[in-house]
């Protein structure tokens, strides 16, 4: 009996926060089915070559997701594509045109490359923000993929992710070279956390400047769903396996990413990790009235518009980020478990411990600098 050929996986955006964990997961959990994990990114991390093993090769391909020729070259010879390359920007660091070019045109390029090279399986990393929270402040409490919700966005990032997701879902069943068909599905992570999360590093650095104090400005009653990056990577791997075994079962489907992480406000959730480094959360109630926060957010957006011709002013607080932080968005679903057997690989306790150990390295870095 002829042995089954080992596969080649491509991870776009493979050097990013989620991408790094995806590549690591694919290598460590290949189960003898994967020969190569190909990483495609604009900026390469040469250290990722060390993730390879005797059984699984990790190759790095530098390229721009907006360049069709470079995407076509990366996809050639691939069996499964996990498309996680994206600009994640809700602060205005990038122009709307740049966000659309990367997130929408880049996705169009990936789909076209799959069609031209006969790739049958495409997993797309979408975002909870294709649904919400919306800027009107409508809460999404323990919702699932079928929950009726007033989806309303006016910012480039969520609009671009929603458009890209729609492109991927619409391409499910599309004929590819060789006469077969493309099978696609999308995964929507809620707020991802874990090792290598640069936003968490930013919170740490800002709090350190304030004497390791974090000041509460959002009510503790506002809850957000968070999910550990290792579990998001695990869900991608399981979806990639299932879509090959039973394309009709999950092809054309969208899934929220979830695990057992607690539903808390952003401040209380971050303190689950920062407290281990001596940080304190000041205030049981918001220390700044909402109308003042809104005024500052409005002022930040005005300054951003005025200063755009001269330099990039992109503060963390704007009207969109304030609306997101002030709106409950939590999911409660078992769709991924029903459709492809997903259960969190990492418990909350292990996810928390891994994240804390990573954050503690910041203290070590600062100690060496002194």
mmCIF file of C-alpha atoms in Angstrom:
data_model
loop_
_atom_site.group_PDB
_atom_site.id
_atom_site.type_symbol
_atom_site.label_atom_id
_atom_site.label_comp_id
_atom_site.label_asym_id
_atom_site.label_seq_id
_atom_site.Cartn_x
_atom_site.Cartn_y
_atom_site.Cartn_z
ATOM 1 C CA UNK A 1 0.000 0.000 0.000
ATOM 2 C CA UNK A 2 1.388 3.369 -1.034
ATOM 3 C CA UNK A 3 2.273 5.665 1.871
ATOM 4 C CA UNK A 4 0.336 8.928 2.053
ATOM 5 C CA UNK A 5 2.328 11.952 0.907
ATOM 6 C CA UNK A 6 3.163 14.396 3.669
ATOM 7 C CA UNK A 7 1.704 17.842 3.232
ATOM 8 C CA UNK A 8 2.978 21.384 2.911
ATOM 9 C CA UNK A 9 1.250 24.083 4.950
ATOM 10 C CA UNK A 10 1.571 27.802 4.250
ATOM 11 C CA UNK A 11 1.039 30.363 7.018
ATOM 12 C CA UNK A 12 0.729 33.935 5.760
ATOM 13 C CA UNK A 13 1.776 36.472 8.360
ATOM 14 C CA UNK A 14 3.659 33.632 9.966
ATOM 15 C CA UNK A 15 6.136 35.858 11.817
ATOM 16 C CA UNK A 16 3.423 37.783 13.645
ATOM 17 C CA UNK A 17 2.013 37.198 17.119
ATOM 18 C CA UNK A 18 -0.541 34.541 16.144
ATOM 19 C CA UNK A 19 1.504 33.382 13.155
ATOM 20 C CA UNK A 20 4.461 32.358 15.318
ATOM 21 C CA UNK A 21 2.200 30.252 17.519
ATOM 22 C CA UNK A 22 0.498 28.731 14.468
ATOM 23 C CA UNK A 23 3.816 27.625 13.002
ATOM 24 C CA UNK A 24 4.950 26.215 16.347
ATOM 25 C CA UNK A 25 1.671 24.322 16.746
ATOM 26 C CA UNK A 26 1.812 22.854 13.248
ATOM 27 C CA UNK A 27 5.385 21.632 13.792
ATOM 28 C CA UNK A 28 4.818 20.195 17.254
ATOM 29 C CA UNK A 29 1.455 18.567 16.441
ATOM 30 C CA UNK A 30 2.095 17.440 12.876
ATOM 31 C CA UNK A 31 1.426 13.772 13.770
ATOM 32 C CA UNK A 32 3.600 12.699 10.860
ATOM 33 C CA UNK A 33 1.282 14.368 8.325
ATOM 34 C CA UNK A 34 3.247 17.564 7.619
ATOM 35 C CA UNK A 35 6.568 17.733 5.800
ATOM 36 C CA UNK A 36 6.956 21.500 5.618
ATOM 37 C CA UNK A 37 5.514 24.620 7.198
ATOM 38 C CA UNK A 38 6.131 27.525 4.876
ATOM 39 C CA UNK A 39 6.143 30.993 6.445
ATOM 40 C CA UNK A 40 5.247 33.989 4.290
ATOM 41 C CA UNK A 41 5.729 37.453 5.742
ATOM 42 C CA UNK A 42 6.922 40.924 4.848
ATOM 43 C CA UNK A 43 9.389 40.945 7.745
ATOM 44 C CA UNK A 44 11.043 37.632 8.515
ATOM 45 C CA UNK A 45 12.149 36.361 11.896
ATOM 46 C CA UNK A 46 15.158 34.181 11.136
ATOM 47 C CA UNK A 47 14.912 32.628 14.605
ATOM 48 C CA UNK A 48 11.794 30.784 13.439
ATOM 49 C CA UNK A 49 14.036 28.368 11.561
ATOM 50 C CA UNK A 50 14.858 26.896 14.969
ATOM 51 C CA UNK A 51 11.256 25.683 15.261
ATOM 52 C CA UNK A 52 11.944 22.948 12.693
ATOM 53 C CA UNK A 53 12.421 19.330 13.679
ATOM 54 C CA UNK A 54 13.850 16.238 12.005
ATOM 55 C CA UNK A 55 10.387 15.516 10.604
ATOM 56 C CA UNK A 56 9.045 18.986 9.798
ATOM 57 C CA UNK A 57 10.935 21.663 7.881
ATOM 58 C CA UNK A 58 10.243 25.355 8.481
ATOM 59 C CA UNK A 59 11.023 27.557 5.470
ATOM 60 C CA UNK A 60 10.820 31.331 5.356
ATOM 61 C CA UNK A 61 9.571 33.213 2.297
ATOM 62 C CA UNK A 62 9.786 36.992 2.362
ATOM 63 C CA UNK A 63 7.092 38.768 0.405
ATOM 64 C CA UNK A 64 4.243 41.246 0.376
ATOM 65 C CA UNK A 65 0.694 39.915 0.602
ATOM 66 C CA UNK A 66 -0.401 42.735 -1.731
ATOM 67 C CA UNK A 67 1.953 41.511 -4.474
ATOM 68 C CA UNK A 68 0.178 38.802 -6.442
ATOM 69 C CA UNK A 69 3.381 37.489 -8.030
ATOM 70 C CA UNK A 70 5.002 36.973 -4.630
ATOM 71 C CA UNK A 71 1.864 35.361 -3.199
ATOM 72 C CA UNK A 72 1.624 33.026 -6.193
ATOM 73 C CA UNK A 73 5.225 31.905 -5.661
ATOM 74 C CA UNK A 74 4.599 31.241 -1.970
ATOM 75 C CA UNK A 75 1.440 29.194 -2.617
ATOM 76 C CA UNK A 76 2.946 26.982 -5.329
ATOM 77 C CA UNK A 77 3.231 23.395 -4.136
ATOM 78 C CA UNK A 78 1.154 23.992 -0.999
ATOM 79 C CA UNK A 79 -1.649 21.732 0.232
ATOM 80 C CA UNK A 80 -3.225 23.874 2.967
ATOM 81 C CA UNK A 81 -3.164 27.655 3.388
ATOM 82 C CA UNK A 82 -3.745 29.350 6.737
ATOM 83 C CA UNK A 83 -4.172 33.011 5.906
ATOM 84 C CA UNK A 84 -3.439 35.078 9.016
ATOM 85 C CA UNK A 85 -1.606 38.022 7.437
ATOM 86 C CA UNK A 86 -3.386 41.232 8.321
ATOM 87 C CA UNK A 87 -2.967 44.794 9.489
ATOM 88 C CA UNK A 88 -4.580 45.019 12.912
ATOM 89 C CA UNK A 89 -5.011 48.718 13.502
ATOM 90 C CA UNK A 90 -7.759 50.473 15.446
ATOM 91 C CA UNK A 91 -5.574 53.432 16.400
ATOM 92 C CA UNK A 92 -4.905 55.060 13.029
ATOM 93 C CA UNK A 93 -1.283 54.025 12.598
ATOM 94 C CA UNK A 94 -1.986 53.132 8.974
ATOM 95 C CA UNK A 95 -4.032 54.892 6.317
ATOM 96 C CA UNK A 96 -7.446 53.439 5.423
ATOM 97 C CA UNK A 97 -6.167 52.693 1.916
ATOM 98 C CA UNK A 98 -3.223 50.703 3.289
ATOM 99 C CA UNK A 99 -5.488 48.676 5.575
ATOM 100 C CA UNK A 100 -7.827 47.872 2.689
ATOM 101 C CA UNK A 101 -4.916 46.979 0.416
ATOM 102 C CA UNK A 102 -3.424 44.487 2.860
ATOM 103 C CA UNK A 103 -6.585 43.012 4.367
ATOM 104 C CA UNK A 104 -8.844 42.911 1.314
ATOM 105 C CA UNK A 105 -6.541 42.912 -1.724
ATOM 106 C CA UNK A 106 -4.159 40.573 0.101
ATOM 107 C CA UNK A 107 -6.999 38.122 0.690
ATOM 108 C CA UNK A 108 -8.054 38.349 -2.942
ATOM 109 C CA UNK A 109 -4.480 37.476 -3.923
ATOM 110 C CA UNK A 110 -4.437 34.442 -1.620
ATOM 111 C CA UNK A 111 -7.713 33.153 -3.043
ATOM 112 C CA UNK A 112 -6.525 33.668 -6.620
ATOM 113 C CA UNK A 113 -3.252 31.874 -5.876
ATOM 114 C CA UNK A 114 -5.169 28.951 -4.376
ATOM 115 C CA UNK A 115 -7.307 28.724 -7.520
ATOM 116 C CA UNK A 116 -4.334 28.936 -9.887
ATOM 117 C CA UNK A 117 -2.280 26.356 -8.005
ATOM 118 C CA UNK A 118 -5.103 23.920 -7.281
ATOM 119 C CA UNK A 119 -5.054 24.371 -3.500
ATOM 120 C CA UNK A 120 -8.199 22.862 -1.997
ATOM 121 C CA UNK A 121 -8.069 24.067 1.620
ATOM 122 C CA UNK A 122 -7.992 27.604 2.967
ATOM 123 C CA UNK A 123 -8.434 28.617 6.628
ATOM 124 C CA UNK A 124 -8.827 32.349 7.228
ATOM 125 C CA UNK A 125 -8.070 34.122 10.504
ATOM 126 C CA UNK A 126 -10.887 36.607 10.797
ATOM 127 C CA UNK A 127 -11.798 38.596 13.923
ATOM 128 C CA UNK A 128 -14.641 39.036 16.378
ATOM 129 C CA UNK A 129 -14.694 42.642 15.155
ATOM 130 C CA UNK A 130 -16.453 41.624 11.947
ATOM 131 C CA UNK A 131 -19.426 41.309 14.307
ATOM 132 C CA UNK A 132 -18.687 43.752 17.116
ATOM 133 C CA UNK A 133 -18.650 45.433 19.495
ATOM 134 C CA UNK A 134 -20.345 48.052 17.366
ATOM 135 C CA UNK A 135 -19.681 51.737 17.835
ATOM 136 C CA UNK A 136 -23.246 52.267 19.069
ATOM 137 C CA UNK A 137 -22.435 50.397 22.272
ATOM 138 C CA UNK A 138 -24.887 47.508 21.858
ATOM 139 C CA UNK A 139 -23.814 44.719 24.202
ATOM 140 C CA UNK A 140 -23.187 41.184 22.936
ATOM 141 C CA UNK A 141 -23.677 38.999 26.023
ATOM 142 C CA UNK A 142 -22.822 35.277 25.763
ATOM 143 C CA UNK A 143 -23.676 35.315 22.078
ATOM 144 C CA UNK A 144 -22.886 32.714 19.440
ATOM 145 C CA UNK A 145 -22.467 32.516 15.669
ATOM 146 C CA UNK A 146 -26.250 32.700 15.158
ATOM 147 C CA UNK A 147 -27.003 35.542 17.574
ATOM 148 C CA UNK A 148 -28.861 38.445 15.991
ATOM 149 C CA UNK A 149 -26.773 41.574 16.494
ATOM 150 C CA UNK A 150 -26.752 45.061 15.030
ATOM 151 C CA UNK A 151 -23.458 44.930 13.140
ATOM 152 C CA UNK A 152 -22.359 48.489 12.516
ATOM 153 C CA UNK A 153 -18.832 49.683 11.781
ATOM 154 C CA UNK A 154 -17.315 52.873 10.425
ATOM 155 C CA UNK A 155 -13.596 52.169 10.910
ATOM 156 C CA UNK A 156 -11.240 50.724 8.266
ATOM 157 C CA UNK A 157 -10.040 47.711 10.267
ATOM 158 C CA UNK A 158 -13.379 46.000 11.087
ATOM 159 C CA UNK A 159 -14.770 46.947 7.686
ATOM 160 C CA UNK A 160 -11.753 45.416 5.930
ATOM 161 C CA UNK A 161 -11.894 42.211 7.993
ATOM 162 C CA UNK A 162 -15.612 41.834 7.300
ATOM 163 C CA UNK A 163 -15.008 42.280 3.567
ATOM 164 C CA UNK A 164 -12.114 39.808 3.562
ATOM 165 C CA UNK A 165 -14.121 37.248 5.514
ATOM 166 C CA UNK A 166 -16.971 37.563 3.025
ATOM 167 C CA UNK A 167 -14.548 36.964 0.152
ATOM 168 C CA UNK A 168 -13.224 33.785 1.768
ATOM 169 C CA UNK A 169 -16.677 32.389 2.541
ATOM 170 C CA UNK A 170 -17.936 33.228 -0.963
ATOM 171 C CA UNK A 171 -14.992 31.334 -2.473
ATOM 172 C CA UNK A 172 -15.994 28.088 -0.775
ATOM 173 C CA UNK A 173 -16.822 25.598 -3.522
ATOM 174 C CA UNK A 174 -14.975 27.575 -6.193
ATOM 175 C CA UNK A 175 -13.326 25.407 -8.838
ATOM 176 C CA UNK A 176 -9.540 25.325 -8.743
ATOM 177 C CA UNK A 177 -6.972 24.178 -11.261
ATOM 178 C CA UNK A 178 -7.199 20.422 -11.744
ATOM 179 C CA UNK A 179 -11.001 20.336 -11.597
ATOM 180 C CA UNK A 180 -11.343 20.104 -7.827
ATOM 181 C CA UNK A 181 -12.839 22.724 -5.538
ATOM 182 C CA UNK A 182 -11.649 25.158 -2.894
ATOM 183 C CA UNK A 183 -12.932 24.537 0.626
ATOM 184 C CA UNK A 184 -12.770 27.422 3.068
ATOM 185 C CA UNK A 185 -13.728 28.361 6.603
ATOM 186 C CA UNK A 186 -13.034 31.322 8.882
ATOM 187 C CA UNK A 187 -12.135 31.558 12.567
ATOM 188 C CA UNK A 188 -12.992 34.656 14.584
ATOM 189 C CA UNK A 189 -10.802 35.087 17.653
ATOM 190 C CA UNK A 190 -12.035 37.317 20.429
ATOM 191 C CA UNK A 191 -9.268 39.298 22.155
ATOM 192 C CA UNK A 192 -6.141 37.136 21.911
ATOM 193 C CA UNK A 193 -3.553 37.139 24.691
ATOM 194 C CA UNK A 194 -0.385 35.235 25.490
ATOM 195 C CA UNK A 195 3.348 35.221 24.911
ATOM 196 C CA UNK A 196 4.639 37.691 22.318
ATOM 197 C CA UNK A 197 1.543 39.911 22.537
ATOM 198 C CA UNK A 198 2.947 43.384 21.983
ATOM 199 C CA UNK A 199 -0.162 45.153 23.279
ATOM 200 C CA UNK A 200 0.306 43.426 26.632
ATOM 201 C CA UNK A 201 3.895 44.600 26.638
ATOM 202 C CA UNK A 202 2.633 48.146 26.031
ATOM 203 C CA UNK A 203 0.274 47.900 29.026
ATOM 204 C CA UNK A 204 3.170 46.697 31.133
ATOM 205 C CA UNK A 205 5.452 49.554 30.064
ATOM 206 C CA UNK A 206 2.782 52.203 30.611
ATOM 207 C CA UNK A 207 1.952 50.820 34.044
ATOM 208 C CA UNK A 208 5.611 50.659 34.975
ATOM 209 C CA UNK A 209 5.981 54.365 34.190
ATOM 210 C CA UNK A 210 3.102 55.021 36.606
ATOM 211 C CA UNK A 211 4.803 53.205 39.478
ATOM 212 C CA UNK A 212 3.228 49.836 38.604
ATOM 213 C CA UNK A 213 -0.229 51.289 39.057
ATOM 214 C CA UNK A 214 -3.142 50.822 36.666
ATOM 215 C CA UNK A 215 -6.008 53.287 37.046
ATOM 216 C CA UNK A 216 -9.498 51.970 36.377
ATOM 217 C CA UNK A 217 -11.442 54.062 33.872
ATOM 218 C CA UNK A 218 -13.968 51.456 32.620
ATOM 219 C CA UNK A 219 -16.583 49.816 34.917
ATOM 220 C CA UNK A 220 -15.739 46.301 36.084
ATOM 221 C CA UNK A 221 -19.193 45.204 34.901
ATOM 222 C CA UNK A 222 -18.119 45.547 31.243
ATOM 223 C CA UNK A 223 -16.977 42.066 30.203
ATOM 224 C CA UNK A 224 -14.917 40.965 27.239
ATOM 225 C CA UNK A 225 -14.172 37.526 25.869
ATOM 226 C CA UNK A 226 -10.488 36.678 25.703
ATOM 227 C CA UNK A 227 -8.800 33.575 24.333
ATOM 228 C CA UNK A 228 -5.275 32.228 24.759
ATOM 229 C CA UNK A 229 -3.167 32.317 21.601
ATOM 230 C CA UNK A 230 -2.186 28.650 21.938
ATOM 231 C CA UNK A 231 -5.844 27.630 21.856
ATOM 232 C CA UNK A 232 -6.463 29.815 18.799
ATOM 233 C CA UNK A 233 -3.574 28.054 17.035
ATOM 234 C CA UNK A 234 -4.931 24.661 18.128
ATOM 235 C CA UNK A 235 -8.361 25.506 16.697
ATOM 236 C CA UNK A 236 -6.753 26.405 13.365
ATOM 237 C CA UNK A 237 -4.973 23.061 13.231
ATOM 238 C CA UNK A 238 -8.126 21.096 14.034
ATOM 239 C CA UNK A 239 -10.129 23.037 11.441
ATOM 240 C CA UNK A 240 -7.432 22.389 8.822
ATOM 241 C CA UNK A 241 -7.606 18.656 9.521
ATOM 242 C CA UNK A 242 -11.390 18.455 9.540
ATOM 243 C CA UNK A 243 -11.891 20.437 6.339
ATOM 244 C CA UNK A 244 -9.768 17.845 4.549
ATOM 245 C CA UNK A 245 -11.653 14.899 6.063
ATOM 246 C CA UNK A 246 -15.168 16.308 5.651
ATOM 247 C CA UNK A 247 -15.167 19.420 3.459
ATOM 248 C CA UNK A 248 -18.942 19.690 3.443
ATOM 249 C CA UNK A 249 -19.073 19.680 7.246
ATOM 250 C CA UNK A 250 -17.245 22.941 7.834
ATOM 251 C CA UNK A 251 -16.745 24.451 4.379
ATOM 252 C CA UNK A 252 -18.259 27.913 4.218
ATOM 253 C CA UNK A 253 -18.622 28.150 7.998
ATOM 254 C CA UNK A 254 -17.507 30.822 10.480
ATOM 255 C CA UNK A 255 -16.481 29.999 14.052
ATOM 256 C CA UNK A 256 -15.750 32.092 17.110
ATOM 257 C CA UNK A 257 -12.524 31.135 18.889
ATOM 258 C CA UNK A 258 -13.040 30.527 22.589
ATOM 259 C CA UNK A 259 -11.631 28.759 25.632
ATOM 260 C CA UNK A 260 -12.049 28.805 29.423
ATOM 261 C CA UNK A 261 -10.502 32.216 30.041
ATOM 262 C CA UNK A 262 -12.711 34.260 32.412
ATOM 263 C CA UNK A 263 -15.014 37.032 31.249
ATOM 264 C CA UNK A 264 -13.670 40.228 32.787
ATOM 265 C CA UNK A 265 -13.146 43.862 31.904
ATOM 266 C CA UNK A 266 -9.905 44.655 30.070
ATOM 267 C CA UNK A 267 -8.408 46.088 33.241
ATOM 268 C CA UNK A 268 -9.355 43.182 35.498
ATOM 269 C CA UNK A 269 -8.257 40.633 32.929
ATOM 270 C CA UNK A 270 -4.863 42.240 32.417
ATOM 271 C CA UNK A 271 -4.383 42.364 36.181
ATOM 272 C CA UNK A 272 -4.642 38.563 36.248
ATOM 273 C CA UNK A 273 -1.110 38.697 34.837
ATOM 274 C CA UNK A 274 0.302 42.053 35.878
ATOM 275 C CA UNK A 275 -0.438 41.512 39.570
ATOM 276 C CA UNK A 276 2.232 38.802 39.575
ATOM 277 C CA UNK A 277 4.733 41.554 38.718
ATOM 278 C CA UNK A 278 3.673 43.812 41.569
ATOM 279 C CA UNK A 279 1.120 45.923 39.697
ATOM 280 C CA UNK A 280 -1.945 47.339 41.444
ATOM 281 C CA UNK A 281 -5.330 48.263 40.010
ATOM 282 C CA UNK A 282 -6.424 51.554 41.545
ATOM 283 C CA UNK A 283 -10.135 52.164 42.051
ATOM 284 C CA UNK A 284 -13.132 49.874 42.391
ATOM 285 C CA UNK A 285 -15.049 52.294 40.171
ATOM 286 C CA UNK A 286 -13.948 54.381 37.190
ATOM 287 C CA UNK A 287 -11.789 57.282 38.346
ATOM 288 C CA UNK A 288 -12.625 59.413 35.307
ATOM 289 C CA UNK A 289 -16.223 60.170 34.218
ATOM 290 C CA UNK A 290 -17.192 58.763 30.840
ATOM 291 C CA UNK A 291 -17.943 62.165 29.320
ATOM 292 C CA UNK A 292 -14.348 63.235 30.001
ATOM 293 C CA UNK A 293 -13.019 60.063 28.357
ATOM 294 C CA UNK A 294 -15.248 60.724 25.366
ATOM 295 C CA UNK A 295 -13.993 64.306 25.121
ATOM 296 C CA UNK A 296 -10.359 63.136 25.235
ATOM 297 C CA UNK A 297 -11.099 60.470 22.604
ATOM 298 C CA UNK A 298 -12.730 63.122 20.389
ATOM 299 C CA UNK A 299 -9.783 65.458 20.924
ATOM 300 C CA UNK A 300 -7.329 62.679 20.044
ATOM 301 C CA UNK A 301 -9.115 62.055 16.759
ATOM 302 C CA UNK A 302 -9.137 65.750 15.961
ATOM 303 C CA UNK A 303 -5.410 66.008 16.684
ATOM 304 C CA UNK A 304 -4.765 62.928 14.597
ATOM 305 C CA UNK A 305 -6.526 64.534 11.631
ATOM 306 C CA UNK A 306 -4.718 67.858 12.076
ATOM 307 C CA UNK A 307 -1.278 66.284 12.498
ATOM 308 C CA UNK A 308 -1.575 63.659 9.741
ATOM 309 C CA UNK A 309 0.295 65.771 7.133
ATOM 310 C CA UNK A 310 3.273 66.036 9.504
ATOM 311 C CA UNK A 311 3.566 62.776 11.447
ATOM 312 C CA UNK A 312 1.578 59.797 12.728
ATOM 313 C CA UNK A 313 -0.266 60.542 15.955
ATOM 314 C CA UNK A 314 -1.956 57.310 17.022
ATOM 315 C CA UNK A 315 -2.930 57.300 20.724
ATOM 316 C CA UNK A 316 -4.536 54.226 22.300
ATOM 317 C CA UNK A 317 -7.709 56.143 23.148
ATOM 318 C CA UNK A 318 -10.052 57.177 20.362
ATOM 319 C CA UNK A 319 -13.830 57.004 19.978
ATOM 320 C CA UNK A 320 -13.678 53.500 18.519
ATOM 321 C CA UNK A 321 -11.403 51.993 21.164
ATOM 322 C CA UNK A 322 -13.463 53.700 23.882
ATOM 323 C CA UNK A 323 -16.657 52.199 22.449
ATOM 324 C CA UNK A 324 -15.071 48.742 22.287
ATOM 325 C CA UNK A 325 -13.712 48.934 25.839
ATOM 326 C CA UNK A 326 -17.069 50.189 27.123
ATOM 327 C CA UNK A 327 -19.198 47.513 25.456
ATOM 328 C CA UNK A 328 -19.649 43.959 26.694
ATOM 329 C CA UNK A 329 -18.743 41.367 24.071
ATOM 330 C CA UNK A 330 -18.645 37.753 25.258
ATOM 331 C CA UNK A 331 -19.301 34.523 23.400
ATOM 332 C CA UNK A 332 -20.748 31.236 24.564
ATOM 333 C CA UNK A 333 -20.759 28.622 21.848
ATOM 334 C CA UNK A 334 -19.809 25.021 21.190
ATOM 335 C CA UNK A 335 -20.054 25.168 17.398
ATOM 336 C CA UNK A 336 -16.347 24.419 16.919
ATOM 337 C CA UNK A 337 -16.589 21.452 19.287
ATOM 338 C CA UNK A 338 -19.621 20.081 17.459
ATOM 339 C CA UNK A 339 -18.183 20.564 13.971
ATOM 340 C CA UNK A 340 -14.552 19.538 14.417
ATOM 341 C CA UNK A 341 -14.052 18.328 17.971
ATOM 342 C CA UNK A 342 -12.387 21.436 19.363
ATOM 343 C CA UNK A 343 -11.680 21.565 23.070
ATOM 344 C CA UNK A 344 -9.114 23.950 24.566
ATOM 345 C CA UNK A 345 -5.645 22.427 24.551
ATOM 346 C CA UNK A 346 -4.509 24.747 27.343
ATOM 347 C CA UNK A 347 -6.493 25.285 30.529
ATOM 348 C CA UNK A 348 -6.988 28.768 31.943
ATOM 349 C CA UNK A 349 -4.459 27.974 34.670
ATOM 350 C CA UNK A 350 -1.795 26.944 32.172
ATOM 351 C CA UNK A 351 -2.575 29.837 29.824
ATOM 352 C CA UNK A 352 -2.274 32.256 32.735
ATOM 353 C CA UNK A 353 0.996 30.738 33.981
ATOM 354 C CA UNK A 354 2.587 30.822 30.524
ATOM 355 C CA UNK A 355 1.600 34.465 30.043
ATOM 356 C CA UNK A 356 2.844 35.487 33.492
ATOM 357 C CA UNK A 357 6.195 33.787 32.937
ATOM 358 C CA UNK A 358 6.587 35.726 29.703
ATOM 359 C CA UNK A 359 5.672 39.054 31.315
ATOM 360 C CA UNK A 360 8.163 38.447 34.115
ATOM 361 C CA UNK A 361 10.937 38.471 31.525
ATOM 362 C CA UNK A 362 10.249 42.211 31.117
ATOM 363 C CA UNK A 363 11.406 42.750 34.694
ATOM 364 C CA UNK A 364 14.548 40.777 33.939
ATOM 365 C CA UNK A 365 15.211 42.942 30.866
ATOM 366 C CA UNK A 366 14.861 46.139 32.877
ATOM 367 C CA UNK A 367 17.105 44.764 35.642
ATOM 368 C CA UNK A 368 19.879 44.144 33.121
ATOM 369 C CA UNK A 369 19.550 47.705 31.818
ATOM 370 C CA UNK A 370 20.101 49.179 35.258
#
